[in-house]
Each structure stands twice: as C-alpha cells, then as structure tokens.
PDB file of C-alpha atoms in Angstrom:
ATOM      1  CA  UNK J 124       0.000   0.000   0.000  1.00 52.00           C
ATOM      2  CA  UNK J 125       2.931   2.432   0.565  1.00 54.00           C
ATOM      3  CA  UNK J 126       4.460   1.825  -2.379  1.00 53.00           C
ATOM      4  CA  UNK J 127       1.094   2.314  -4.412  1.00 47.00           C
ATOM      5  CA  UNK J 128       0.391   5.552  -2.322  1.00 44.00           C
ATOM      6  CA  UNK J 129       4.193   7.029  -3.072  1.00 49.00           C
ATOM      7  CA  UNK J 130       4.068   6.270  -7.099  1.00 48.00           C
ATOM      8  CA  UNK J 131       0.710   6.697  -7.841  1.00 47.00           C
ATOM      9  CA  UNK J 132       0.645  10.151  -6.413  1.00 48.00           C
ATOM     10  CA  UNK J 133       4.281  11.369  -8.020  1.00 59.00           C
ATOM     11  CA  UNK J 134       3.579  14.744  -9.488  1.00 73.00           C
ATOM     12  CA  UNK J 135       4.911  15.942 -12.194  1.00 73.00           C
ATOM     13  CA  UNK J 136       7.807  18.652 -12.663  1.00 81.00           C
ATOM     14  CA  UNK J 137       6.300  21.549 -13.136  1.00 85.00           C
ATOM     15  CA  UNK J 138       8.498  23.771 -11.499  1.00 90.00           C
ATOM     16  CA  UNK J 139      10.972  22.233 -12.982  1.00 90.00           C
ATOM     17  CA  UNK J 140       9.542  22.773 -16.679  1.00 90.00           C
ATOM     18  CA  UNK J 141       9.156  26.420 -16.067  1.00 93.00           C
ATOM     19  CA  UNK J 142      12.423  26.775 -15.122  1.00 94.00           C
ATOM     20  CA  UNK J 143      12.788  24.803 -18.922  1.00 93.00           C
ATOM     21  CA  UNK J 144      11.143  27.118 -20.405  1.00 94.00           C
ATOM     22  CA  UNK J 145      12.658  30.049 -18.725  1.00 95.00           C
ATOM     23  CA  UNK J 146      15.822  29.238 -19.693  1.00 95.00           C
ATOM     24  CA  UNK J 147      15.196  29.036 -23.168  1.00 94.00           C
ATOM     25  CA  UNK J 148      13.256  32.191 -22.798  1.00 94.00           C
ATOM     26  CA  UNK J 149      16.519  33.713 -21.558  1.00 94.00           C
ATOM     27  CA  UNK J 150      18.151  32.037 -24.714  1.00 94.00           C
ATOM     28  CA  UNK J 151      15.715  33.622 -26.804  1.00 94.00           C
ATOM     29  CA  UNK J 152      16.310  37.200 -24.951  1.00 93.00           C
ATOM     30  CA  UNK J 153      19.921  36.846 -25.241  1.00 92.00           C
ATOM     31  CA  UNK J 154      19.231  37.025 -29.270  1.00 91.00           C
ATOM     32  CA  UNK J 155      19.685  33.131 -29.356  1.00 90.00           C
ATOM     33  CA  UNK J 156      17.470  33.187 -32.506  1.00 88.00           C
ATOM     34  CA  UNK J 157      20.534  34.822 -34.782  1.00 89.00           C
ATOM     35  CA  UNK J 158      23.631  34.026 -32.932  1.00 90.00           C
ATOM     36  CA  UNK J 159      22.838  30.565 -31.752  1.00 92.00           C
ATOM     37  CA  UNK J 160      20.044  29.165 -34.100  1.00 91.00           C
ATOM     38  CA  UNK J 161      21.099  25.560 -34.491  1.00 94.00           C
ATOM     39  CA  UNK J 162      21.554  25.420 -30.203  1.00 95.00           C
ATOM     40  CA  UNK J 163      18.269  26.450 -29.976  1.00 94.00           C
ATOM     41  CA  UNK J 164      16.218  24.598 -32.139  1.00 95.00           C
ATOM     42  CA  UNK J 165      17.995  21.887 -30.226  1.00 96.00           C
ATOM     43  CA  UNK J 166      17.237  23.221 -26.643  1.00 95.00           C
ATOM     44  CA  UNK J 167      13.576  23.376 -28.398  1.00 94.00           C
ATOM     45  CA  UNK J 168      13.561  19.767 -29.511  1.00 95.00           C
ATOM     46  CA  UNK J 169      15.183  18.352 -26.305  1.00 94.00           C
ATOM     47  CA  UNK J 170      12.192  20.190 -24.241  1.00 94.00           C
ATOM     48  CA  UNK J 171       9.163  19.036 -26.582  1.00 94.00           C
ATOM     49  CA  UNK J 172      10.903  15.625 -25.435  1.00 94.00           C
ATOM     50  CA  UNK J 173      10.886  16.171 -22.051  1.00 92.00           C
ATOM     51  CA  UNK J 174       7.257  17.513 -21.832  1.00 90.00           C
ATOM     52  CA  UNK J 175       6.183  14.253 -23.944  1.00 92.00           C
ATOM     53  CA  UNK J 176       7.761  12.230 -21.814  1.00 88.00           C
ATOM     54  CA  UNK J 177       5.648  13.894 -18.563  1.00 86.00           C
ATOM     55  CA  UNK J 178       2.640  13.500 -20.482  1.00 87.00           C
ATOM     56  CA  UNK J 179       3.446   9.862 -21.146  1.00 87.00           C
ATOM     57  CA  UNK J 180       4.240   9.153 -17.702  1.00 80.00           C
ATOM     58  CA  UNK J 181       0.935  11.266 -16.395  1.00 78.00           C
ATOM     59  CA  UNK J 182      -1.138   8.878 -17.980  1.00 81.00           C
ATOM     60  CA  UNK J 183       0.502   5.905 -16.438  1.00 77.00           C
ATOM     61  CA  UNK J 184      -0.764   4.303 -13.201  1.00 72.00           C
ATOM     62  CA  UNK J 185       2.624   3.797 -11.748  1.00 71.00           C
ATOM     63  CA  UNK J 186       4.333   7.317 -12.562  1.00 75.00           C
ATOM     64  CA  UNK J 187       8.057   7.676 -12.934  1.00 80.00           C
ATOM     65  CA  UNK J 188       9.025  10.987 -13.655  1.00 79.00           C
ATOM     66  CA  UNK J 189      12.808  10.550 -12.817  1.00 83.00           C
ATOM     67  CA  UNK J 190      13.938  10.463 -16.621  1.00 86.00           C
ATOM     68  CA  UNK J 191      11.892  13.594 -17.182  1.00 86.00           C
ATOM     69  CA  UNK J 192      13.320  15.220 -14.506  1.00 88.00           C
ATOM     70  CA  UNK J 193      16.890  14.518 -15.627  1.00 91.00           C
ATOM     71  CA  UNK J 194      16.618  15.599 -19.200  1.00 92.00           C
ATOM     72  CA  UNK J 195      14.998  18.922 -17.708  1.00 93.00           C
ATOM     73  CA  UNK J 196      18.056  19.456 -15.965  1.00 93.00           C
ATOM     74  CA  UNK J 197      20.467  18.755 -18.887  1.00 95.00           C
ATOM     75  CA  UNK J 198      18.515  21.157 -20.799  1.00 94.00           C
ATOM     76  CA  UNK J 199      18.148  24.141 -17.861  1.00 94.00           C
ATOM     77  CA  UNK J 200      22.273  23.648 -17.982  1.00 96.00           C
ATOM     78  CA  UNK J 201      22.441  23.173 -21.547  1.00 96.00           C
ATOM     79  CA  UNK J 202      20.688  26.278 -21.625  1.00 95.00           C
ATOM     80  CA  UNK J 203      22.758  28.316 -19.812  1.00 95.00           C
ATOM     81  CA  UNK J 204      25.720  27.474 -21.763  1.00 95.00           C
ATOM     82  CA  UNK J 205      24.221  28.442 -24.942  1.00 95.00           C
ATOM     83  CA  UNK J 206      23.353  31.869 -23.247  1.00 95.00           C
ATOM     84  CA  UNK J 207      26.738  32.008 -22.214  1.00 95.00           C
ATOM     85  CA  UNK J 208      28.462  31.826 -25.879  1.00 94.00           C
ATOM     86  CA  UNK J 209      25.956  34.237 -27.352  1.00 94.00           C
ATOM     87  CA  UNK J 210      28.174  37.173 -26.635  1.00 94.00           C
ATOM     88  CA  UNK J 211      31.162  35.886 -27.434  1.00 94.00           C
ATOM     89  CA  UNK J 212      29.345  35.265 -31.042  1.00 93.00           C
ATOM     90  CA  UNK J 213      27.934  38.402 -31.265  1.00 93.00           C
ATOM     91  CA  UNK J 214      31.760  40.076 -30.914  1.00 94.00           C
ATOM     92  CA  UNK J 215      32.907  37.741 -33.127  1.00 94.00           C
ATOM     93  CA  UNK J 216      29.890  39.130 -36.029  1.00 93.00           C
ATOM     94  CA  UNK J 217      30.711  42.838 -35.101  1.00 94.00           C
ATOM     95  CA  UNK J 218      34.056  42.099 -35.920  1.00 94.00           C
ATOM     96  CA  UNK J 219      33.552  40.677 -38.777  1.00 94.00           C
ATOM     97  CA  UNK J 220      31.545  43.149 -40.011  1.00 93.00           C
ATOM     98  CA  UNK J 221      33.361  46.098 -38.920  1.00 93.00           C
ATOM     99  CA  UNK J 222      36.174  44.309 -40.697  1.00 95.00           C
ATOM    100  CA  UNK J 223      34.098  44.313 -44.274  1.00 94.00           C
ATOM    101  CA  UNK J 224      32.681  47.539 -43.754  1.00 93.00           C
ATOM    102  CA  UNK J 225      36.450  48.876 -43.222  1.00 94.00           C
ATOM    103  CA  UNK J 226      37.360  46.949 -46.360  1.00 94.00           C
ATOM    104  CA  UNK J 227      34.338  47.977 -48.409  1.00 93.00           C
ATOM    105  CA  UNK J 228      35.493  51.588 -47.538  1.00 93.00           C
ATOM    106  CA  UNK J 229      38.707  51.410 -48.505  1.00 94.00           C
ATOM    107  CA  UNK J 230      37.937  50.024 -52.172  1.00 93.00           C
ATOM    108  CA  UNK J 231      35.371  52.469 -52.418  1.00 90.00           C
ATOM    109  CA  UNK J 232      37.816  55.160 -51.675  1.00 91.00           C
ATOM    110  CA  UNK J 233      40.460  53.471 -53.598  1.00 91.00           C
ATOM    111  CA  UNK J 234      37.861  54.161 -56.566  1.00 89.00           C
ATOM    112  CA  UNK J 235      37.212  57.216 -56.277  1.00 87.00           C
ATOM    113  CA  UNK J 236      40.564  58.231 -56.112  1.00 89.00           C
ATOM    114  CA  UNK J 237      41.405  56.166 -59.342  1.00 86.00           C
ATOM    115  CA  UNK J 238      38.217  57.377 -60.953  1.00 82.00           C
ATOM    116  CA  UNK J 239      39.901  60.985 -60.970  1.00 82.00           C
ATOM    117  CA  UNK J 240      43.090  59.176 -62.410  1.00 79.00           C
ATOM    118  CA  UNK J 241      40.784  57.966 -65.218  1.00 74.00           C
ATOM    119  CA  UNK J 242      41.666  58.772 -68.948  1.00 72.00           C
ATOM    120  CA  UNK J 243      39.383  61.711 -69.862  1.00 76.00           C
ATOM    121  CA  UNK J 244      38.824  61.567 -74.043  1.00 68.00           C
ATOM    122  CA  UNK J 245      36.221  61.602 -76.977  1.00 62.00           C
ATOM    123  CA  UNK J 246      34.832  58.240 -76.089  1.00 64.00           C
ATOM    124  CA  UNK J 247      35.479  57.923 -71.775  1.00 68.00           C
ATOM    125  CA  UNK J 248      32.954  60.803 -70.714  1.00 75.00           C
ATOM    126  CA  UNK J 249      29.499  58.661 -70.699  1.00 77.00           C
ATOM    127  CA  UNK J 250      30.906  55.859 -68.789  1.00 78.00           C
ATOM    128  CA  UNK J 251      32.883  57.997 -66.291  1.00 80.00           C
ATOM    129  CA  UNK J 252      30.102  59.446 -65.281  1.00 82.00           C
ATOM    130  CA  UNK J 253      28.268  56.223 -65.413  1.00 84.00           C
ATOM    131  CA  UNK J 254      31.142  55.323 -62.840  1.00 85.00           C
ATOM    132  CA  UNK J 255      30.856  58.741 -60.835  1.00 86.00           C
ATOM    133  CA  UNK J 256      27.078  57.188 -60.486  1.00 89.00           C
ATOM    134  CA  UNK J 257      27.602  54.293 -59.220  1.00 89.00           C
ATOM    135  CA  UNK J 258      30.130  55.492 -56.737  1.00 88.00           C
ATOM    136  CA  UNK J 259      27.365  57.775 -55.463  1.00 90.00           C
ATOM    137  CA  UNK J 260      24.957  54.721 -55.124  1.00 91.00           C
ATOM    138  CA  UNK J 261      27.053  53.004 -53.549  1.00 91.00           C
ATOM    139  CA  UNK J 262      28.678  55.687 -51.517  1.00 89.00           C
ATOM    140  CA  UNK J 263      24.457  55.679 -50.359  1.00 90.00           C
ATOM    141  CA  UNK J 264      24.541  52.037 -49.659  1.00 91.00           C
ATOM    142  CA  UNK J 265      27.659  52.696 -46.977  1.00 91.00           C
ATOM    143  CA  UNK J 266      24.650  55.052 -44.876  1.00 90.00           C
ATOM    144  CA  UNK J 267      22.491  51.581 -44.881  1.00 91.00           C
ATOM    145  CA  UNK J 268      25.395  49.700 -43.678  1.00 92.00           C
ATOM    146  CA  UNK J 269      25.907  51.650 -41.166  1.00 90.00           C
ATOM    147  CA  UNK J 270      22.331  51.640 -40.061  1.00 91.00           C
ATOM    148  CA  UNK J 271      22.235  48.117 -39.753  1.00 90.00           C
ATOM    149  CA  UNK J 272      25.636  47.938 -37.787  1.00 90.00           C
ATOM    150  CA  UNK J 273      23.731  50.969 -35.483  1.00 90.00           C
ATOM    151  CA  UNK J 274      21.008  48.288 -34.915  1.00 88.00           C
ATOM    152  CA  UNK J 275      23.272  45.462 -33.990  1.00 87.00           C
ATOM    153  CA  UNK J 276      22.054  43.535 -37.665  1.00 89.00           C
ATOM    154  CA  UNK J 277      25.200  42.247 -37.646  1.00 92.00           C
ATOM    155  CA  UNK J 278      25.132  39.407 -40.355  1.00 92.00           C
ATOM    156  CA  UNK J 279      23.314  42.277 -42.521  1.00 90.00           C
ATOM    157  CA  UNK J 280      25.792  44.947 -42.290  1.00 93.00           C
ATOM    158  CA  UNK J 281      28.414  42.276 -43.187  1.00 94.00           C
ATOM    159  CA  UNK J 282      26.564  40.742 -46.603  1.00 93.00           C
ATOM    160  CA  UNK J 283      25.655  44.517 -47.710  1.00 93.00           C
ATOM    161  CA  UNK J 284      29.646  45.648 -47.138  1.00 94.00           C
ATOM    162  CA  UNK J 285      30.402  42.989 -48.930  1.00 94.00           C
ATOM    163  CA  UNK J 286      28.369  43.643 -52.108  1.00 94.00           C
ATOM    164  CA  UNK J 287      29.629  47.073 -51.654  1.00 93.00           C
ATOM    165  CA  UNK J 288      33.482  45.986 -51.730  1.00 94.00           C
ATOM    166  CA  UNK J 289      32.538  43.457 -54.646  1.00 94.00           C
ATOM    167  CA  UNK J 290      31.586  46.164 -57.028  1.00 93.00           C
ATOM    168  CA  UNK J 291      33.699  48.586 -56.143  1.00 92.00           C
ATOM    169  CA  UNK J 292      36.141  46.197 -56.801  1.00 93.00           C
ATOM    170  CA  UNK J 293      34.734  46.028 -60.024  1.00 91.00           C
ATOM    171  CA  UNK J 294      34.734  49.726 -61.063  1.00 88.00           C
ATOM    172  CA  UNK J 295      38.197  49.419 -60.127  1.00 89.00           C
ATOM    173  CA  UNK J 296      38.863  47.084 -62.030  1.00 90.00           C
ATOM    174  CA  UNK J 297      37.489  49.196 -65.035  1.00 85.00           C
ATOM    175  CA  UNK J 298      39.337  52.035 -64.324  1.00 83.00           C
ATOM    176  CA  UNK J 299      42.553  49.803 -64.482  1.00 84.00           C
ATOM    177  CA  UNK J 300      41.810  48.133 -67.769  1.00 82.00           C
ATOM    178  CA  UNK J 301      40.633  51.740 -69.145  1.00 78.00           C
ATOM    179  CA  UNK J 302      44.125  53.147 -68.010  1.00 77.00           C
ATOM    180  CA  UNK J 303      46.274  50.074 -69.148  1.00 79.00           C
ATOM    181  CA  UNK J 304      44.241  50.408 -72.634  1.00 78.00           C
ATOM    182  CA  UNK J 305      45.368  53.977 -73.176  1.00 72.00           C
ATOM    183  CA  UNK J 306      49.327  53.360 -71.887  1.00 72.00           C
ATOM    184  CA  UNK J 307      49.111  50.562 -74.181  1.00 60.00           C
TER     185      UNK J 307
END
C-alpha cells in the first residue's frame, strides 16, 4: 500500500519545466534566434521531449518521472551554456563586419581616387560618369550599412559591405583596364 500511495501520487515537474522554459526564454532574450540558431532549435527539440515524456508518464498508473526530470536538468544547464556563448558570437559578427565595412570603404575610396586618375577623351565621358554614379549609389549604400551595424544587424551589415566591396572592386577594375588600354 505504501508503495502504491508514493508512485501513484508522483507529481509531475512543473516547477521544474518552467524553469525549462525560462531558460530558453533567456536564450531567446539573449538574441539566441541569430547568434545561436542551431543550439536552440535543439534546446527546443530536447524540451518538446521532455514535456512528452511527462505526459506519457501522467497517464501511467505507476508514474516515474525521474527520466523527465533529468533531461529537464540537462537542458536548464544546456541552456545556460548556450546563453553564455551568445556574446562571445555576437563580438565575433561585429568584428567581422566592422572588418568588411572597413574593407568595403577602402575600395570604395580606392575608386574614387582612381576614378579621378581615369583617362578623360572623346569616347570615356558617358561611362565615367556612369562610374561617378555608381560610386554615389554606392557611396548611399555605406549610410544603410551603417544603419544596420547601429542596430546590432550584424550578419546584414556584413553581406551589404560585402556587395559594396565586390563592385567597387569592379569599377576598379574598369578604371585599371581603361588606363592600361590607353598606356598601351
């Protein structure tokens, strides 16, 4: 009879499940969903596991919550070592973007300076200023950049200073082959 009284009346973790859930809140707060995506889907998965496996053992006469229990403590602690990285993975994306937005800055400088360098005859005029116009647009796209790196869209500002490096790279490029043309 004791032993009947003592299993059949186990309750389930509920504290314990908040806490879960809390944790992976704090995940989620700690911008989990862009610097630590894969972790969290995985913190997600682990707890839809755990909360099956309390619903499983609520609907059993002898209730054994023990090996719910356990994996809601791996994933409270697994949690808090996810939140724990997310900094260190956000510095790491600032740097890397203030790294391409330093880089798509100095290739769009590097163009402009070459674009005043550019050979200036008969034929040249419509597509320096065709070059002048991109610079410009491009010179425009630098404000977005910055915007996003202002809001902390890391990833973003990275991809965008990238494109912005990539063609003026290729105006440079243009301006080179336009120069080599004429000393040749």
């Amino acid at each position: 009879i004791v032993v009947f009284v003592f299993t059949s009346c186990a309750k389930a973790p509920a504290q314990m499940m908040d806490s879960a859930k809390a944790a992976i809140q704090g995940v989620v707060d700690a911008k989990g969903g862009v610097y630590a995506k894969d972790e969290l889907n995985k913190l997600n998965g682990d707890l839809q596991a755990a909360m099956d496996e309390v619903t499983a053992q609520s609907k059993k006469f002898f209730k054994k919550f023990g090996p719910a229990k356990e994996m809601l403590t791996k994933l409270i602690a697994a949690a808090d070592a996810v939140t724990a990285l997310i900094p260190g993975r956000i510095a790491e994306a600032k740097s890397a973007a203030d790294m391409a937005v330093n880089e798509a800055k100095a290739t769009l400088e590097e163009a402009k300076a070459l674009l005043e360098k550019a050979p200036k005859g008969k034929g040249t005029k419509a597509d320096i200023e065709a070059m002048k116009a991109d610079l410009a647009g491009l010179e425009a796209a630098m404000a977005d950049v910055q915007s996003a790196v202002a809001a902390e869209d890391y990833f973003g500002a990275k991809d965008k200073a990238m494109v912005i490096k990539e063609k003026a790279a290729a105006i440079v490029e243009q301006i080179n082959a336009a120069i080599a043309k004429v000393k040749g």
